[in-house]
JSON list of C-alpha atoms in Angstrom, two decimals:
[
{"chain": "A", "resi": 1, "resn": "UNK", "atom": "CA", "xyz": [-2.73, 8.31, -16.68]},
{"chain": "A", "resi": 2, "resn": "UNK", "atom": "CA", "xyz": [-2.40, 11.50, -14.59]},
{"chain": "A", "resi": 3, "resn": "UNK", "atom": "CA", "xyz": [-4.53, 12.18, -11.89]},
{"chain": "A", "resi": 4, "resn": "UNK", "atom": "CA", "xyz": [-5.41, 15.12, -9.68]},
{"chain": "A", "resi": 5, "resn": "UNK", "atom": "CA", "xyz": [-6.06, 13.77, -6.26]},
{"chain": "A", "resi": 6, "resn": "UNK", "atom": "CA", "xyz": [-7.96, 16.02, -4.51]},
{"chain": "A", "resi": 7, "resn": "UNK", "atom": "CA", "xyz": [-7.76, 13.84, -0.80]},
{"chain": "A", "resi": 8, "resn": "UNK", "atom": "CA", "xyz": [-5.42, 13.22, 2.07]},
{"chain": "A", "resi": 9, "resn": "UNK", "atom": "CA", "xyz": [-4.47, 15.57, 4.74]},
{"chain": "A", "resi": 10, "resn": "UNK", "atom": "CA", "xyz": [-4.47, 18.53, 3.06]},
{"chain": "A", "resi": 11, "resn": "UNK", "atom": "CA", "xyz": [-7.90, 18.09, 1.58]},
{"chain": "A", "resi": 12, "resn": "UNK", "atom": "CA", "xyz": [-9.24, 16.48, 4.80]},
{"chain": "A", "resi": 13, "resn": "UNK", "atom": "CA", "xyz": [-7.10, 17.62, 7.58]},
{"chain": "A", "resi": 14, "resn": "UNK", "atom": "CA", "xyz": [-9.80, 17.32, 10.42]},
{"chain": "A", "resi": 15, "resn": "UNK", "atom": "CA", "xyz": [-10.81, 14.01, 9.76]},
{"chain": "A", "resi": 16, "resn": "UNK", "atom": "CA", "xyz": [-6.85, 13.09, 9.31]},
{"chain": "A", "resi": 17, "resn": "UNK", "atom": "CA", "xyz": [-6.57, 14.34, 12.47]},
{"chain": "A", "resi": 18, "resn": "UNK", "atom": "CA", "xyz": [-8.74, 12.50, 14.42]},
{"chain": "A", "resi": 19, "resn": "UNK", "atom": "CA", "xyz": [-8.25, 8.79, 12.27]},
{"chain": "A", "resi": 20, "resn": "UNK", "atom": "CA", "xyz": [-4.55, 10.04, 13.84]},
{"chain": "A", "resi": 21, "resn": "UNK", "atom": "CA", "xyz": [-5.85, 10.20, 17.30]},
{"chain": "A", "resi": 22, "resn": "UNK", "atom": "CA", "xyz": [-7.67, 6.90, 16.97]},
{"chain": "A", "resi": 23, "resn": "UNK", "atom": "CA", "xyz": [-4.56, 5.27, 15.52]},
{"chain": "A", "resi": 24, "resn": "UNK", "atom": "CA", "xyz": [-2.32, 6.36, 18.59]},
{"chain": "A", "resi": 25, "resn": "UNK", "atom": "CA", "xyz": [-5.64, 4.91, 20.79]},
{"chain": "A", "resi": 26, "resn": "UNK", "atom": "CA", "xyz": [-5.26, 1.73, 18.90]},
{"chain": "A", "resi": 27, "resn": "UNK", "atom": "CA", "xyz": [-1.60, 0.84, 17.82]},
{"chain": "A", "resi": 28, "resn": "UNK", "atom": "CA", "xyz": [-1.76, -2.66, 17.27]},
{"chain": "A", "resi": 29, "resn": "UNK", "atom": "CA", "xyz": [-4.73, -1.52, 15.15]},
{"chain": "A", "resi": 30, "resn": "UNK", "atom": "CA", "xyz": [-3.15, 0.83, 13.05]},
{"chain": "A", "resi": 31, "resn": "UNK", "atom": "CA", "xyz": [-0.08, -1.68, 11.74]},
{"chain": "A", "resi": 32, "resn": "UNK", "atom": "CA", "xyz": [-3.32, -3.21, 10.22]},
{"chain": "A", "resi": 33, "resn": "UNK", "atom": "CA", "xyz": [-4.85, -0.71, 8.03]},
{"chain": "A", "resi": 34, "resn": "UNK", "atom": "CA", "xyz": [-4.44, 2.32, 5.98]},
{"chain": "A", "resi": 35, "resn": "UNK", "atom": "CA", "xyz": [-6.28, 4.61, 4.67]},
{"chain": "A", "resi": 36, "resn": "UNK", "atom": "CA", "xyz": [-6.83, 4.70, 0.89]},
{"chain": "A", "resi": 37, "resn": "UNK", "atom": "CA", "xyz": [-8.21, 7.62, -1.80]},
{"chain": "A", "resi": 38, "resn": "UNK", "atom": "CA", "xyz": [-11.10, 5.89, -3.71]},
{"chain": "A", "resi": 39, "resn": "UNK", "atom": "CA", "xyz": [-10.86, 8.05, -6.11]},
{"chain": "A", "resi": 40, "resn": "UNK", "atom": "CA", "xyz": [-9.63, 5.65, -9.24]},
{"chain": "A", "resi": 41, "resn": "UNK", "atom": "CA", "xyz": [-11.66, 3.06, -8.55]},
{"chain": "A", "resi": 42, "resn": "UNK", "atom": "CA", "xyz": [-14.78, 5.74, -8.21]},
{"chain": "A", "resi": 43, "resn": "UNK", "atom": "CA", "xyz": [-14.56, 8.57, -10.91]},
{"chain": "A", "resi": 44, "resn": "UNK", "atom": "CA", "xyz": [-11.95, 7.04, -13.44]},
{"chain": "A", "resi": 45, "resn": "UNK", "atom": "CA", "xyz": [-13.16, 3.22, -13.40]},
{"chain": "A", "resi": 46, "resn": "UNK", "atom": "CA", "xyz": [-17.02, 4.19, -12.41]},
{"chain": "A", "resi": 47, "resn": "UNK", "atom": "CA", "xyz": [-17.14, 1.20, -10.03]},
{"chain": "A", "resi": 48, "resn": "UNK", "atom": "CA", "xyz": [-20.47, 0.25, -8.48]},
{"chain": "A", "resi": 49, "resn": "UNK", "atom": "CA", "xyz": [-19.53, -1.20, -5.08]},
{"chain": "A", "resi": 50, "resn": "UNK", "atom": "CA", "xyz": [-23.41, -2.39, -4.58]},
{"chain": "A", "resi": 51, "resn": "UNK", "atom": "CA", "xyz": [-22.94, -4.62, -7.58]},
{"chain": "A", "resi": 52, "resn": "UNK", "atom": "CA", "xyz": [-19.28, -5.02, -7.53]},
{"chain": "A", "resi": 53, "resn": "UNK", "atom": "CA", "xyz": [-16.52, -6.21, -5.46]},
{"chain": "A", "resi": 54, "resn": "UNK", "atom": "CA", "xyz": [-12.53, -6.30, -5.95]},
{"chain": "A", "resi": 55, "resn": "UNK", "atom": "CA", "xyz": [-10.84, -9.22, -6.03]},
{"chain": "A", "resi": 56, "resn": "UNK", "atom": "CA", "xyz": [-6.98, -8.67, -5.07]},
{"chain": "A", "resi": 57, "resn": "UNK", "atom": "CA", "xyz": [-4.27, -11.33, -5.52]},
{"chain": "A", "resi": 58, "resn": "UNK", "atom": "CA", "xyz": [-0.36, -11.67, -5.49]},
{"chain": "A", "resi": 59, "resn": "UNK", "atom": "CA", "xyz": [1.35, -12.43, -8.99]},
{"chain": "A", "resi": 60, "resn": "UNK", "atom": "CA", "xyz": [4.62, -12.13, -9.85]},
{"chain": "A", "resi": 61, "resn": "UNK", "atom": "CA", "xyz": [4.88, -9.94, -6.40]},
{"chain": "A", "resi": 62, "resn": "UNK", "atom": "CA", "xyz": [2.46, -7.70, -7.35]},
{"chain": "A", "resi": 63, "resn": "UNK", "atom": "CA", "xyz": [-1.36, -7.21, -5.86]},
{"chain": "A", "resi": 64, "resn": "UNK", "atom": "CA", "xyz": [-3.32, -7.31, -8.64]},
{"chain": "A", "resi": 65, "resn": "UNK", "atom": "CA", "xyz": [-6.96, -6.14, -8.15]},
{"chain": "A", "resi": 66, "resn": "UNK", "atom": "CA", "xyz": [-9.95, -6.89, -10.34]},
{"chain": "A", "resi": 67, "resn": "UNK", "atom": "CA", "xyz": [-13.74, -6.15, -9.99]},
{"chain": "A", "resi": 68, "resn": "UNK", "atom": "CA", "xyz": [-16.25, -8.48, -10.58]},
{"chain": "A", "resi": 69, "resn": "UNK", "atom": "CA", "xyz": [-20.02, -8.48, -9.98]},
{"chain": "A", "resi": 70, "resn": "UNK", "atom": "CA", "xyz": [-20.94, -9.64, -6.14]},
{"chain": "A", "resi": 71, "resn": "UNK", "atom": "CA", "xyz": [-21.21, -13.16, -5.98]},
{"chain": "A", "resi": 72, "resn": "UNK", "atom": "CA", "xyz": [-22.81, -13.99, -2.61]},
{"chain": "A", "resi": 73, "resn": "UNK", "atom": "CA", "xyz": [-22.16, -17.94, -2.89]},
{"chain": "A", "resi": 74, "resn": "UNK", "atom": "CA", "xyz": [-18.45, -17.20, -2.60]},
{"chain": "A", "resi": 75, "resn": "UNK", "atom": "CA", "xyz": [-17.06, -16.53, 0.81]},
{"chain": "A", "resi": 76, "resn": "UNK", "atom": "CA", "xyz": [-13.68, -14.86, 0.46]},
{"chain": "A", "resi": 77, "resn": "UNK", "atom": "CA", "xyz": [-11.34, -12.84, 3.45]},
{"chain": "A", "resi": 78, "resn": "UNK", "atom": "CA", "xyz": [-12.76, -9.33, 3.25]},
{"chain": "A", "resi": 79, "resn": "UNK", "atom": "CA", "xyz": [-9.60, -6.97, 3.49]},
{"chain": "A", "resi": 80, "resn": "UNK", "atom": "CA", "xyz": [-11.15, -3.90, 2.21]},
{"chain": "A", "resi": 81, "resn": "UNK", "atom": "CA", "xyz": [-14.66, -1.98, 3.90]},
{"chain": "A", "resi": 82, "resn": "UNK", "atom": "CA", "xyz": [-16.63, 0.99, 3.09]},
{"chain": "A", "resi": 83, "resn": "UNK", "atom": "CA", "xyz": [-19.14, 2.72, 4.91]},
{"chain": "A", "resi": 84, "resn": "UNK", "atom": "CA", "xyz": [-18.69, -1.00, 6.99]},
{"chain": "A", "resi": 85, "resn": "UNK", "atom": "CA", "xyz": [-19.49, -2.80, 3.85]},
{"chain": "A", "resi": 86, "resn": "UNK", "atom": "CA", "xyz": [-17.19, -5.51, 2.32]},
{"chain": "A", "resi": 87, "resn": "UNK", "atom": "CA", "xyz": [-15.55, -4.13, -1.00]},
{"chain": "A", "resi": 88, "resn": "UNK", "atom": "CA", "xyz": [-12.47, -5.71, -1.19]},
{"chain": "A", "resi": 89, "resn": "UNK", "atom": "CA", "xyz": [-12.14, -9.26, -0.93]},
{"chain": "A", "resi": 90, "resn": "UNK", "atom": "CA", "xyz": [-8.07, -11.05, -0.95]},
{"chain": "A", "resi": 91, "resn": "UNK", "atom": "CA", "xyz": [-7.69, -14.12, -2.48]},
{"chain": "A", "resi": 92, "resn": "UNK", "atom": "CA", "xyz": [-5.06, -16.00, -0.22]},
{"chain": "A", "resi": 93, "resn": "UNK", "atom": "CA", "xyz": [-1.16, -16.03, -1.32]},
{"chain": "A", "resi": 94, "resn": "UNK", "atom": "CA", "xyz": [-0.03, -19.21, -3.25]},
{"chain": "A", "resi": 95, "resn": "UNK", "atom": "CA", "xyz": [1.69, -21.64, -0.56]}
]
């Protein structure tokens, strides 16, 4: 599949700058998180994050996401927010 990401600094490079300022504010912070393109999982897979979540888990060392329709009886580890919503939830690594 090729894809023409139209993101990241060079599309954004005032909002990249400040996220860089916060991340120097916050450096135990930023070892956490990173910033992602949404673009796949918007325009090429048409996800619905208001009816569907993503379900990540390790196999075979690889994260393997799927997305499934919002279950609110199951109570997963949210790893993954949008506009401060939960949209990515991480099923925890096989002991």
């Amino acid at each position: 599949m090729t894809t023409n990401h139209n993101c990241g600094p060079q599309a954004d490079p005032e909002f990249f700058d400040a996220l860089n300022k916060l991340f120097e504010q916050y450096p135990e912070a930023a070892d956490r998180y990173m910033i992602k393109s949404m673009t796949l999982e918007l325009e090429y897979l048409k996800i619905d994050f208001r009816k569907q979540v993503g379900v990540s888990r390790i196999e075979d060392g690889r994260i393997i996401t799927e997305f499934v329709d919002r279950d609110p009886t199951r109570h997963r580890q949210c790893c993954g927010y949008h506009h401060g919503e939960c949209i990515l939830v991480c099923d925890p690594p096989p002991v």
